[in-house]
CSV table of C-alpha atoms in Angstrom, one decimal:
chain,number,residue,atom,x,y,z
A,218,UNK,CA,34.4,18.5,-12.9
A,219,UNK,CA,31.5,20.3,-11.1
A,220,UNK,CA,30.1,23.3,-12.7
A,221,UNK,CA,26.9,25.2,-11.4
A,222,UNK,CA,24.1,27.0,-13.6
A,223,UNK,CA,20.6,28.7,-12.7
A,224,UNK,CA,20.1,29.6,-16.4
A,225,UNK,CA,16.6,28.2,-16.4
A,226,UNK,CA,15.8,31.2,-14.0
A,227,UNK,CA,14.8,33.8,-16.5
A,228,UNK,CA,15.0,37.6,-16.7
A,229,UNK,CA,11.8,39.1,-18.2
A,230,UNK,CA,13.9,42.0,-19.9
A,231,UNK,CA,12.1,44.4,-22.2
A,232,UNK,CA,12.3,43.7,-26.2
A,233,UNK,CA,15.8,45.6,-27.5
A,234,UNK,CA,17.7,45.1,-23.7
A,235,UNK,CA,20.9,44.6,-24.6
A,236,UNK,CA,22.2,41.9,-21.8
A,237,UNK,CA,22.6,38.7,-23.8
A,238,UNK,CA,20.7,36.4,-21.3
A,239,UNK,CA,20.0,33.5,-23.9
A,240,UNK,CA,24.2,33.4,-23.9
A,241,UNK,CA,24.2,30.9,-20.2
A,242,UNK,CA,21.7,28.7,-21.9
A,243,UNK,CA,23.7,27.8,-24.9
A,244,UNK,CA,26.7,27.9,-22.7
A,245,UNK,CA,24.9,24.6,-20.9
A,246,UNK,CA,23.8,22.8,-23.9
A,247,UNK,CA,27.4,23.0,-25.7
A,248,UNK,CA,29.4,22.0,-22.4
A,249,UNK,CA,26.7,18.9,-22.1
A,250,UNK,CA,27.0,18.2,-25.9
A,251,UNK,CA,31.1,18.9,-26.1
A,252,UNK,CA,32.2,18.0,-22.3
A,253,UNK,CA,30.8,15.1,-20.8
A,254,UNK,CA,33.9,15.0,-18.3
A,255,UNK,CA,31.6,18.1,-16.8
A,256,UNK,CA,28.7,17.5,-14.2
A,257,UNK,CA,26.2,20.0,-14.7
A,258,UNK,CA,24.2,20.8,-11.6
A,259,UNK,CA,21.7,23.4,-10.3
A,260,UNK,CA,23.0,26.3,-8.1
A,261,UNK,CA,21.2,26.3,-4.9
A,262,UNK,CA,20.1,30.2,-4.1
A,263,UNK,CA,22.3,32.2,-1.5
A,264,UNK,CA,20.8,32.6,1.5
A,265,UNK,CA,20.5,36.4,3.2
A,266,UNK,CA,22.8,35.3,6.0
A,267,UNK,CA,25.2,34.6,3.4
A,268,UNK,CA,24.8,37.7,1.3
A,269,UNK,CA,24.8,39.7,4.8
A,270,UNK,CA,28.8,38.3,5.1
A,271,UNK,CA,29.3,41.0,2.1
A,272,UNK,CA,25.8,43.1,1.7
A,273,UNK,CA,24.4,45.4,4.0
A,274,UNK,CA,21.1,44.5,5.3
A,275,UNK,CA,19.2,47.6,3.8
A,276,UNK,CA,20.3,46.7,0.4
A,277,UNK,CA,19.7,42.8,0.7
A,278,UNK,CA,15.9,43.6,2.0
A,279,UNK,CA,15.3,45.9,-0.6
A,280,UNK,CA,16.5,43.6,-3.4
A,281,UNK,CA,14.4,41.0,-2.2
A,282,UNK,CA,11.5,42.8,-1.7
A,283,UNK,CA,11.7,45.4,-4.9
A,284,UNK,CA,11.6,48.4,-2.4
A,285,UNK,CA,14.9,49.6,-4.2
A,286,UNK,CA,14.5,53.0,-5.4
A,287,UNK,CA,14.1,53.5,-9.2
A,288,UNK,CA,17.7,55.5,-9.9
A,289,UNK,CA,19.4,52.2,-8.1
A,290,UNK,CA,17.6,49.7,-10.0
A,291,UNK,CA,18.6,51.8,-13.3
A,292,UNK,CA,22.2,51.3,-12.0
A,293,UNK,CA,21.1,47.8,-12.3
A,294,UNK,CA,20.7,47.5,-15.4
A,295,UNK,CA,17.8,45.0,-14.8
A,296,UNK,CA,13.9,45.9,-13.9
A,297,UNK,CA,12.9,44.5,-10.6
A,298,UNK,CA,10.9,41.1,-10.8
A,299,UNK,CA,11.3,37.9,-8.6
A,300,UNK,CA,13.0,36.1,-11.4
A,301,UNK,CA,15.7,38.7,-10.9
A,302,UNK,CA,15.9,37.8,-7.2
A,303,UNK,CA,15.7,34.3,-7.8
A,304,UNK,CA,18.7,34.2,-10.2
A,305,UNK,CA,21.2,36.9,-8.6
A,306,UNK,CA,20.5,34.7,-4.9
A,307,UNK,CA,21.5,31.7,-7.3
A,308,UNK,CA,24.4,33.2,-9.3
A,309,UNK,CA,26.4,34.0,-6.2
A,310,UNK,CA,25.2,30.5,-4.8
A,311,UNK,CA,27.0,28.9,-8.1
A,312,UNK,CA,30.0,30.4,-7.2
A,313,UNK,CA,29.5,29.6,-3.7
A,314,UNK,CA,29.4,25.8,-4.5
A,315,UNK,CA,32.0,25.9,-6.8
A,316,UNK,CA,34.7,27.4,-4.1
A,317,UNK,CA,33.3,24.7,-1.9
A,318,UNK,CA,34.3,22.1,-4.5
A,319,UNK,CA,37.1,22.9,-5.8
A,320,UNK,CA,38.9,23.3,-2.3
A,321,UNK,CA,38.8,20.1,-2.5
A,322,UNK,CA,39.2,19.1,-6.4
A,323,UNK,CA,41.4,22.0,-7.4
A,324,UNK,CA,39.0,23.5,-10.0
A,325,UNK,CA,35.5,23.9,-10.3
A,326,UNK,CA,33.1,26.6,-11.6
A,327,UNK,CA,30.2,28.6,-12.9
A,328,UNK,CA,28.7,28.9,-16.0
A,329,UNK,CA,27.6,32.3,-15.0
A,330,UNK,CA,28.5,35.0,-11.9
A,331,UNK,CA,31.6,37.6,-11.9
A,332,UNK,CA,29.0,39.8,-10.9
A,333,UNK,CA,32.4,42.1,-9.8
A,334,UNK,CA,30.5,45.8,-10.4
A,335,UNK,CA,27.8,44.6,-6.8
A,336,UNK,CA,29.0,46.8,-4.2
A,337,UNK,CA,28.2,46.1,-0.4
A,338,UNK,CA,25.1,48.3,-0.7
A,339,UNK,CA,24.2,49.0,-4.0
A,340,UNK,CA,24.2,46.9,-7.7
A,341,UNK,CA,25.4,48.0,-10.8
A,342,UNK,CA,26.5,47.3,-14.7
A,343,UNK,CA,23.9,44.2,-14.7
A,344,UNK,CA,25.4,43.1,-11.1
A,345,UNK,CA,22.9,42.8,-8.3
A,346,UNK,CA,25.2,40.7,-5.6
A,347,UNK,CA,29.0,40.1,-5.9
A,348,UNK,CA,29.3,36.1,-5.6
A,349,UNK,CA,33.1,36.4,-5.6
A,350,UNK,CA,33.0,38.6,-2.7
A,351,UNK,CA,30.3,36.7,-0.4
A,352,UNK,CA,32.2,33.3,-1.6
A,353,UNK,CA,35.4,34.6,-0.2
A,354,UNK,CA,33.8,35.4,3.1
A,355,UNK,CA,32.3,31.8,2.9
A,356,UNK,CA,35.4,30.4,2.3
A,357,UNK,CA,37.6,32.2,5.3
A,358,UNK,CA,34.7,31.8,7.5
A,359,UNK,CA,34.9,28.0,7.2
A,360,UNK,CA,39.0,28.0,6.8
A,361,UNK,CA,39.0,29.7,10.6
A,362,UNK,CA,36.5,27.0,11.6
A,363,UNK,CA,38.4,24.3,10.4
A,364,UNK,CA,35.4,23.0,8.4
A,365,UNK,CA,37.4,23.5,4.8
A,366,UNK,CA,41.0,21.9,6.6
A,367,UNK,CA,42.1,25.4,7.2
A,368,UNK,CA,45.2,25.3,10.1
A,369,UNK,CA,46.7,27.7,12.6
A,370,UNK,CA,44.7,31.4,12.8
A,371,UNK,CA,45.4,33.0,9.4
A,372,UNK,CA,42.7,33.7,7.4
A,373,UNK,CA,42.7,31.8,4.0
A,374,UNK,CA,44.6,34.0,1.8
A,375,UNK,CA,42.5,35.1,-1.4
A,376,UNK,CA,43.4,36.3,-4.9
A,377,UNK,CA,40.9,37.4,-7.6
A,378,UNK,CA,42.2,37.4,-11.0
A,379,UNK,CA,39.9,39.3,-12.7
A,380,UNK,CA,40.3,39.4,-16.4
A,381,UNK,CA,36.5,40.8,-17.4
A,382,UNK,CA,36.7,43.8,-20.1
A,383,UNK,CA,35.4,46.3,-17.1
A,384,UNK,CA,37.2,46.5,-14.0
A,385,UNK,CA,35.9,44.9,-10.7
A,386,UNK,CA,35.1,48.1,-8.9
A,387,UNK,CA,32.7,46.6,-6.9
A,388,UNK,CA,34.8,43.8,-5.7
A,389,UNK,CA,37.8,46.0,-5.6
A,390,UNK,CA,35.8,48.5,-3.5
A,391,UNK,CA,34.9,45.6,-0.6
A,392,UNK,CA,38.3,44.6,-0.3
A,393,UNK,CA,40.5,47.8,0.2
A,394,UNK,CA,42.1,47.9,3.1
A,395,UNK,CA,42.1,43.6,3.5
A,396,UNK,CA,45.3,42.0,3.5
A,397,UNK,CA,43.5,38.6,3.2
A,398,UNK,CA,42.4,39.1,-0.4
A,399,UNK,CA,44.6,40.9,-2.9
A,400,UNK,CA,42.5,41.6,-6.1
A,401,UNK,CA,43.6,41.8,-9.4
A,402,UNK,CA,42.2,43.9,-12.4
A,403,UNK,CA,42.7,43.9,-16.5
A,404,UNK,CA,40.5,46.2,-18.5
A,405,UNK,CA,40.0,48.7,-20.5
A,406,UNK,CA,41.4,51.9,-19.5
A,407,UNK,CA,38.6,53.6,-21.5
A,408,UNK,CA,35.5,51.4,-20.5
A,409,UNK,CA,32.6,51.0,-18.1
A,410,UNK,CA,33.2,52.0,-14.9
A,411,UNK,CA,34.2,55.3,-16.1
A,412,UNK,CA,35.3,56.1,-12.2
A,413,UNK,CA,37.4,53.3,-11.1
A,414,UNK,CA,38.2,51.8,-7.6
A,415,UNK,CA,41.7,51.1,-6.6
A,416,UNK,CA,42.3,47.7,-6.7
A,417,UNK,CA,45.2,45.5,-5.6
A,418,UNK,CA,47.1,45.7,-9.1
A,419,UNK,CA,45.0,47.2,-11.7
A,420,UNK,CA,46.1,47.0,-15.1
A,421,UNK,CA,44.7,49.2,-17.8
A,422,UNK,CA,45.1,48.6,-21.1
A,423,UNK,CA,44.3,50.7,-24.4
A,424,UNK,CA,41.8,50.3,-26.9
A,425,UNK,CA,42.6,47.9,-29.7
A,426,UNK,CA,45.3,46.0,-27.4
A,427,UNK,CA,46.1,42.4,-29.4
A,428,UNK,CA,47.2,39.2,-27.9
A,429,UNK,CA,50.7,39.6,-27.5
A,430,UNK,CA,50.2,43.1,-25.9
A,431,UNK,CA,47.6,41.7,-23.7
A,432,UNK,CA,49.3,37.9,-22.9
A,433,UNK,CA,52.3,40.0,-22.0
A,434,UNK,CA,50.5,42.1,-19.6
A,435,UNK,CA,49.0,39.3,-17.9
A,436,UNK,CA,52.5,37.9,-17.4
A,437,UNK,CA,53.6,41.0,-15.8
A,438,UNK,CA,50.3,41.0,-13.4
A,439,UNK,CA,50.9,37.4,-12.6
A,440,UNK,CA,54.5,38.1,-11.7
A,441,UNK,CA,53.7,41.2,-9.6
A,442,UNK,CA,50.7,38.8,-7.8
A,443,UNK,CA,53.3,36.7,-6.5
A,444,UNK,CA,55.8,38.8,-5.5
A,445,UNK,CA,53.3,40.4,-3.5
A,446,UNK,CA,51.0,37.9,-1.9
A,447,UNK,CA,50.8,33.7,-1.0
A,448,UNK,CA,47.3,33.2,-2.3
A,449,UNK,CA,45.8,29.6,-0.8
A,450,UNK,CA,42.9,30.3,-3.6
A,451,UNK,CA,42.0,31.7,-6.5
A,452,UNK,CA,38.9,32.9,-8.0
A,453,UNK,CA,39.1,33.5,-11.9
A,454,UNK,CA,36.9,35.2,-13.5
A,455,UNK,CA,37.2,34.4,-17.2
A,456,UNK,CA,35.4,37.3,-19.2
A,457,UNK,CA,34.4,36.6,-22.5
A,458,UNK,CA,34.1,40.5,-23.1
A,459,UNK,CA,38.0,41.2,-24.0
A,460,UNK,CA,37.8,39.1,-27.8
A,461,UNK,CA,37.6,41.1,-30.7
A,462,UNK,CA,34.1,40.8,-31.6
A,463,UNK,CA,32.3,41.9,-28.6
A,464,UNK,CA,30.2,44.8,-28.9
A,465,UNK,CA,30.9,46.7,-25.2
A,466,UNK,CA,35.2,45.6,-25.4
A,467,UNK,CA,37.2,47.8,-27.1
A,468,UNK,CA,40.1,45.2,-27.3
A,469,UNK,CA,41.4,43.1,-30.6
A,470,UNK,CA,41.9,40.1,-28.6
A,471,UNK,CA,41.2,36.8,-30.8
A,472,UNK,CA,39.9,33.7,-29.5
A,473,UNK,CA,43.5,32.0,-29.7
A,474,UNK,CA,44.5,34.8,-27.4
A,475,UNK,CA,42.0,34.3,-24.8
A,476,UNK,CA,42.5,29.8,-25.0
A,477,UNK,CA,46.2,31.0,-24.3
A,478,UNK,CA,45.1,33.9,-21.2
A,479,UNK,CA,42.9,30.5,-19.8
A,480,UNK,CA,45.7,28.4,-20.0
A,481,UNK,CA,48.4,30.6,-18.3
A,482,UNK,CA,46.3,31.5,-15.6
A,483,UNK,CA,45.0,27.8,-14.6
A,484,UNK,CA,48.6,26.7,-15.2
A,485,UNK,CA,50.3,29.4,-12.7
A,486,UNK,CA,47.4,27.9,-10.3
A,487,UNK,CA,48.4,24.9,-10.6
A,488,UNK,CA,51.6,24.9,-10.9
A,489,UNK,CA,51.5,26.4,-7.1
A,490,UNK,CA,49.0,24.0,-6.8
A,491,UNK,CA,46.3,26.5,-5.7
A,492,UNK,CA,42.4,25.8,-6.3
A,493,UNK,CA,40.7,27.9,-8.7
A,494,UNK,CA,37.0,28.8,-8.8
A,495,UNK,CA,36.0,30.5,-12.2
A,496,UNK,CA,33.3,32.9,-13.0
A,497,UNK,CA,32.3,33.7,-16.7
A,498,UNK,CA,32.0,37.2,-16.0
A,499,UNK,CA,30.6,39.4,-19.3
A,500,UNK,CA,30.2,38.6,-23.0
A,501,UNK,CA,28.4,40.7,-25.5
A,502,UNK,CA,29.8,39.4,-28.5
A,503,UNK,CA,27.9,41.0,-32.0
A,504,UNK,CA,28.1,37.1,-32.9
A,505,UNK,CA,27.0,35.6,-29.6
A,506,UNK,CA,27.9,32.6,-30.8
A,507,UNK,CA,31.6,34.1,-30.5
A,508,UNK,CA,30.8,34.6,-26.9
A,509,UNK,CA,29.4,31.0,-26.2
A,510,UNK,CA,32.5,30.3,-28.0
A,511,UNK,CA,35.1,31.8,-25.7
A,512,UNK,CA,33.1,30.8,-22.8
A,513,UNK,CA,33.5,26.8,-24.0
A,514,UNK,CA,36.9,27.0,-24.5
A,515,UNK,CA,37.8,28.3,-20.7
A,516,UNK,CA,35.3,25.1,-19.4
A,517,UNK,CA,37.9,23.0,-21.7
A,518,UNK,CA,41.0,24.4,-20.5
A,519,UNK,CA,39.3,24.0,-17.1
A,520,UNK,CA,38.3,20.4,-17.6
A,521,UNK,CA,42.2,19.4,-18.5
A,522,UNK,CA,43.4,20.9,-15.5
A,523,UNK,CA,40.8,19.6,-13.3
A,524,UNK,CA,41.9,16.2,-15.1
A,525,UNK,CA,45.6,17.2,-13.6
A,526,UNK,CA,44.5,17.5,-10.3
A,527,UNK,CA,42.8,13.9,-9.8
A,528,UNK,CA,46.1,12.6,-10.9
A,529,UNK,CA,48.2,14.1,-8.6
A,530,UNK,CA,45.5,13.5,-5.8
A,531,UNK,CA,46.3,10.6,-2.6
C-alpha cells in the first residue's frame, strides 16, 4: 500500500508552539518498523497550476513569496519561512498522489494533509492549502479526460468524510453549491471554528461524547451519505483529534473507538467498492505518543483493506 510523507521538510516554529510537528516523523518510523506491507515514498510538491484548480492566484503568490499580510499569516497559525512553502506544496501533493493511486488500488494515503480549514483565498487553524479540495479537482479533471478511466460526461462524484475534531469549514466552504462533491462533517459543536460553514451533512456532537454515542452517529451520517449521493470516491480524513486524551478535542472517545470509526468507514467503502484516499488530519494528544498511536492504527485498518482489494482485483 502506497503512503506519501514530506515529514523531513521542517517547520522552524518558535520554542512553546503548540502544533506537534515531531508527531508525522514518528508516524513514519512506526509504520516502517510495524507495517512493512506499506511503501513509504516522498510526496512530490504541488505545483501552482495545481493549487490554482482550488486557490486563487493572489493567495497562491503571496504564500509562495511571504508577501501575505501579518493578520493572515496569524490565521495561519505558522510564521512564514520557505520550509513552510515547501511542506504545504508537498502535503497537498501527498494527497494528490495518493487519490492517483488508490483509483486504481482502492486505498492509499497520507501520513499527513486534511488541511480542511485552507479556504480558496486565505489559510487558517495551521492549514495553508486544502489538499483534499485541489485533489478532488485533480481527480475530476482527469475522470472528464478519460486519463483516470472515467466514462460518459459526469463528473467523478466525490464524498469527503471528514471525521477531524474541528469541522472542515474551509473545504465545506469550496464546495457549496457543487453537486459533484457532497462533504461530510463530525466535530465538536463547541470547537475551533467557532463560525462554521454549512457543509453537506454536518454532524455536531457535544463535549464528552463516548464511543457508542459517537460510532452511532457515524452510522447515522453514513446512512444519510448514501441516501443522498453515489460517491465514485472517497477521501477520509482520519483525525486523531476526537480520542480522549487530546489536548484541543473535547470528546471521551478511546482508542478502541476510533480502530472501530476506521473500520466502519473503510468497510462502507468497500463494501460499495469505492476507493478511499485518507488524510491524518489533526492530533494534539497531551501524550503524543497517544496520537502517533491512533494514527498507526488507521494505516493498519488501511493496510487490511488495501490487502482486500488486491484480492478481489482481475
Amino acid at each position: 500500500m502506497h503512503a506519501y510523507y514530506a515529514d523531513h521538510f521542517v517547520l522552524p516554529l518558535p520554542e512553546g508552539h503548540r502544533f506537534p510537528m515531531a508527531k508525522y516523523r514518528l508516524l513514519r518510523d512506526r509504520i516502517a518498523q510495524h507495517l512493512p506491507g506499506v511503501s513509504l515514498q516522498v510526496a512530490a510538491p504541488a505545483t501552482d497550476r495545481e493549487l490554482a484548480l482550488v486557490h486563487t492566484s493572489h493567495y497562491i503568490d503571496a504564500i509562495a513569496n511571504g508577501t501575505l499580510a501579518a493578520p493572515a499569516q496569524r490565521e495561519i497559525g505558522f510564521p512564514w519561512s520557505e520550509a513552510m512553502v515547501e511542506r504545504a506544496r508537498r502535503s497537498v501533493g501527498a494527497t494528490v498522489a495518493a487519490s492517483k493511486v488508490a483509483l486504481l488500488e482502492g486505498v492509499a494515503g497520507n501520513l499527513a494533509g486534511g488541511t480542511h480549514h485552507a479556504y480558496a483565498h486565505k489559510g487558517s487553524g495551521f492549514c495553508v492549502f486544502n489538499d483534499v479540495a485541489v485533489a478532488t479537482r485533480l481527480l475530476q479533471a482527469q475522470w472528464a479526460q478519460g486519463a483516470a478511466g472515467g466514462r460518459g460526461s459526469r463528473p467523478l462524484q466525490v464524498a469527503v468524510i471528514d471525521l477531524d475534531v474541528h469541522q472542515g469549514n474551509g473545504t465545506a466552504h469550496i464546495f457549496q453549491g457543487d453537486y459533484s462533491v457532497f462533504t461530510v462533517s463530525l466535530h465538536g459543536a463547541r470547537n475551533f471554528p467557532f463560525r462554521k460553514e454549512p457543509s453537506d451533512l454536518d454532524v455536531e456532537l457535544p463535549d464528552g461524547c463516548t464511543d457508542d454515542d459517537y460510532l452511532q452517529a457515524l452510522e447515522l451520517a453514513l446512512q444519510t451519505l448514501e441516501q443522498r449521493f453515489a460517491p465514485r470516491f472517497v477521501f477520509y480524513l482520519a483525525g486523531a483529534d476526537p480520542h480522549e486524551g487530546d489536548r484541543l478535542g473535547r470528546l471521551a472517545v478511546t482508542h478502541d473507538g476510533l480502530e472501530a470509526r476506521d473500520r466502519r468507514v473503510f468497510d462502507w467503502a468497500w463494501q460499495r467498492r469505492i476507493p478511499v484516499a485518507f488524510a491524518m488530519a489533526g492530533g494534539y494528544g497531551r501524550n503524543l505518543e497517544d496520537t502517533v498511536k491512533a494514527q498507526l492504527t488507521t494505516w493498519r485498518v488501511a493496510w487490511q483493506y488495501h490487502q482486500r482489494w488486491q484480492n478481489v482485483r482481475p
